[in-house]
Amino acid sequence: MEFKKKTLANGLDIIGEINKAAKSAAVGFFVKTGSRDETKQVNGVSHFLEHMLFKGTERISALEVNEAFDRTGAEFNAGTGEENTIFYARVLPEYLLEVTKLWIELMRPALRDEDFNMEKNVIQEEIAMYKDTPSYDVMERCRTLHFDNHPCGNNVLGSEESIGNLTSEQMREYFTRRYAPNNMVFACAGNFDWDEICSIVEGTCNKWQRQTATRELQHCAGSKKKDRVEKSNLVREHICLMSCGVSAQDPRRFTASLLSVIIGDNVGSRFYWELVDKALAEAATMQFGAMDGTGAFLSYIRCSGENVCKVLDIIGDIFRSLSESGITKNELKTAKNKILSALVIKNELPIGRLADLGFNWIYLRQYRTIEDDISAIRAVTVDEVNSLIRQLAPGEFTQFSIGPA
Amino acid sequence: MEFKKKTLANGLDIIGEINKAAKSAAVGFFVKTGSRDETKQVNGVSHFLEHMLFKGTERISALEVNEAFDRTGAEFNAGTGEENTIFYARVLPEYLLEVTKLWIELMRPALRDEDFNMEKNVIQEEIAMYKDTPSYDVMERCRTLHFDNHPCGNNVLGSEESIGNLTSEQMREYFTRRYAPNNMVFACAGNFDWDEICSIVEGTCNKWQRQTATRELQHCAGSKKKDRVEKSNLVREHICLMSCGVSAQDPRRFTASLLSVIIGDNVGSRFYWELVDKALAEAATMQFGAMDGTGAFLSYIRCSGENVCKVLDIIGDIFRSLSESGITKNELKTAKNKILSALVIKNELPIGRLADLGFNWIYLRQYRTIEDDISAIRAVTVDEVNSLIRQLAPGEFTQFSIGPA
């Protein structure tokens, strides 16, 4: 494994981790923009824009984009979150340059009015579909409640209203500002030739214009409000809990990940043994999400209406016991094994490496080997986890529920 | 990559592919038994049995099974199909021996009556859930119609009736016969020590008793019947088409895979351009399934009721054009790239290698490198695909539909 980097005059970072033993390569653009960078007026524009990039450029149509990917056999995808929009592909080494050229081309889309108007319907349908998915809906609503007026509470998809009112002019303005070379990273992992990739990226991307792209970074402690909505068609109660976490820049992020596994991993966690194994809840999981300058623990619980009080009591007991007695040595050991296994296995593939490579650069402007992360996770102590519990008080949460009348 | 094999006196095959550069290892038992090996009376017993293996042994409880996997951080799973039941895990090298010992232990389950009676409810719920999933239901019903009285038409889950009537005694009898060492393969891939693994497997598994385990292998050309059922709650028509393919032992299996990608890949296929891209169908895909001594092409189409006739006409046109004019050179090239990309990327991980390693042994008793498969795929010609179309006539299919009244 060899790490390489280069920064163009316009601010575009090109980074790569070369692994000549790999059978494939992965390539992607990490754009540092998402729903938290939107105003209420244009909420949803980042995600909408991600769709629009596949509609083609001044030179090639949507059909040709599709055919061009198809020819290479590449598996490609894109995703938009609160903080980042990413575009990536995994491909055999012999097609890497072709796919890289294609992504570079797509990063300067035509954003045609007719495509914009057509795609608006697709986005509206996606919003309607997710609203009909209570597990998703409850998390989005809880996020908004938790972050209150902080922009991290913005919904990724936007609302029917914000998308309905959005103009292509507003999207173009947002695009110019946020898809600036100094607000994105080009990353490549696996089996590739650094000089070849660099010359292709540099040859086209150095014409892109630098812009001012900033982000509001004030910390948010969370509202700790409680709310519930009723939906007559539901048969189960969906509950989301959110509490304050640490940021993607905070060295305690590994400690926070371990804590979330101990409390709410799919199997073998406190939630699992107290709620799922006892058949009180169908699902009860906790995740930790490190973000730019902030972070949050997010739990999702699904149970029958009659069990809601009991489930919430038990959750209260779990958090109380954690803050009073802390975690056990054995819990920490199991959690480390789970996280280390998942980490090593994910990073075995170039496409897995690409994600860590890109996000470490986006958040830390730092190259970290898998071994760096393994050491950091191995080094976490029981005392550090217990001290984090005292500092963050995960039992003091924002709560949103959706359930039957 | 180094391949190793050993056969125990009782017939158990142990195979391994060692890749010291890998960061993980994958391990699994491939049991050559599935719904096609069941009589109508015990239909569903293979899948039910797969569940029962996680209920523990004479020595360890279900709880301890769960905790034992948990401790190692292993990702583990199992699956039952028409022909095989597989149990596998991916794990960091340092936990491989522990996980291997656990699988070996689980392969001789207690099959306790109380667990059997409890789990029966879980299976009945799974049957009910899948019956409510039209895309699954239509494929199962089409399979049964296509294979007519051939055992390949047996449903993997069984029916409410067959599961309701199943006794633990019948399950134990089936287990003894089908989970015999001479009817299964132990496989390991990735970073591991062959001698260590062998000694662990041999040390325990050599006590297992050889049994007579056979399978009916007569070829089935398919019924080519048409049928439809109505379900008042549906808003879309779900259509499944099945036609005769080649077997897992047939050298033409690569040609058949390429043909299915040309006709019905997710994107860029004939189905895609004629049906999905034109918005006549929401989904239209074809898969090729190579089986023991037989094989089938299976297409799934979902569209609105008003488009059904048009969609079926177009499908007729696609098959007619294929049998009259054949495929193009460009179609074959694109299909090869897709299959080769997916193959190489899947095999990059030990867990992906494990699947190919195990199934090649189960079906062919043959070790094949990735390069063997790549060469076989690269060698397929336009003439071979066109000749396969003439021999198999994929346009002559069995058809099952589920749709609104």
Coordinates of N, CA and C in Angstrom, one line a residue, chain B residues 73 79 95 127 129 146 172 199 232 296 336 356 362 373:
Chain B
G73 N -16.5 -11.7 16.7 CA -16.8 -10.7 15.7 C -17.1 -11.2 14.3
G79 N -28.0 -20.4 4.5 CA -29.0 -20.3 3.5 C -29.4 -21.6 2.9
Y95 N -9.4 -15.5 14.7 CA -10.6 -16.2 15.3 C -11.1 -17.4 14.4
I127 N -43.3 -18.2 6.0 CA -44.2 -18.6 4.9 C -45.2 -17.5 4.6
M129 N -45.2 -14.4 5.4 CA -44.6 -13.1 5.0 C -44.3 -13.2 3.5
H146 N -43.6 -24.7 -13.8 CA -42.6 -25.0 -14.8 C -42.1 -26.5 -14.6
R172 N -35.4 -35.6 12.1 CA -34.2 -36.3 12.6 C -33.8 -37.3 11.5
S199 N -6.6 -30.5 10.8 CA -6.5 -31.3 12.0 C -7.8 -31.1 12.9
S232 N -56.8 -9.2 -4.8 CA -57.5 -7.9 -4.8 C -56.6 -6.8 -4.3
A296 N -32.4 -23.4 -15.6 CA -33.5 -22.6 -16.1 C -33.2 -21.2 -16.2
K336 N -19.9 -9.6 -21.5 CA -18.6 -10.2 -20.9 C -18.0 -9.2 -19.9
D356 N -17.5 -19.7 -4.7 CA -17.2 -20.4 -5.9 C -16.4 -21.7 -5.7
I362 N -19.0 -29.0 -5.1 CA -20.3 -29.6 -5.0 C -20.7 -30.1 -6.4
D373 N -12.3 -19.5 -15.0 CA -13.6 -18.9 -15.3 C -13.5 -17.7 -16.3

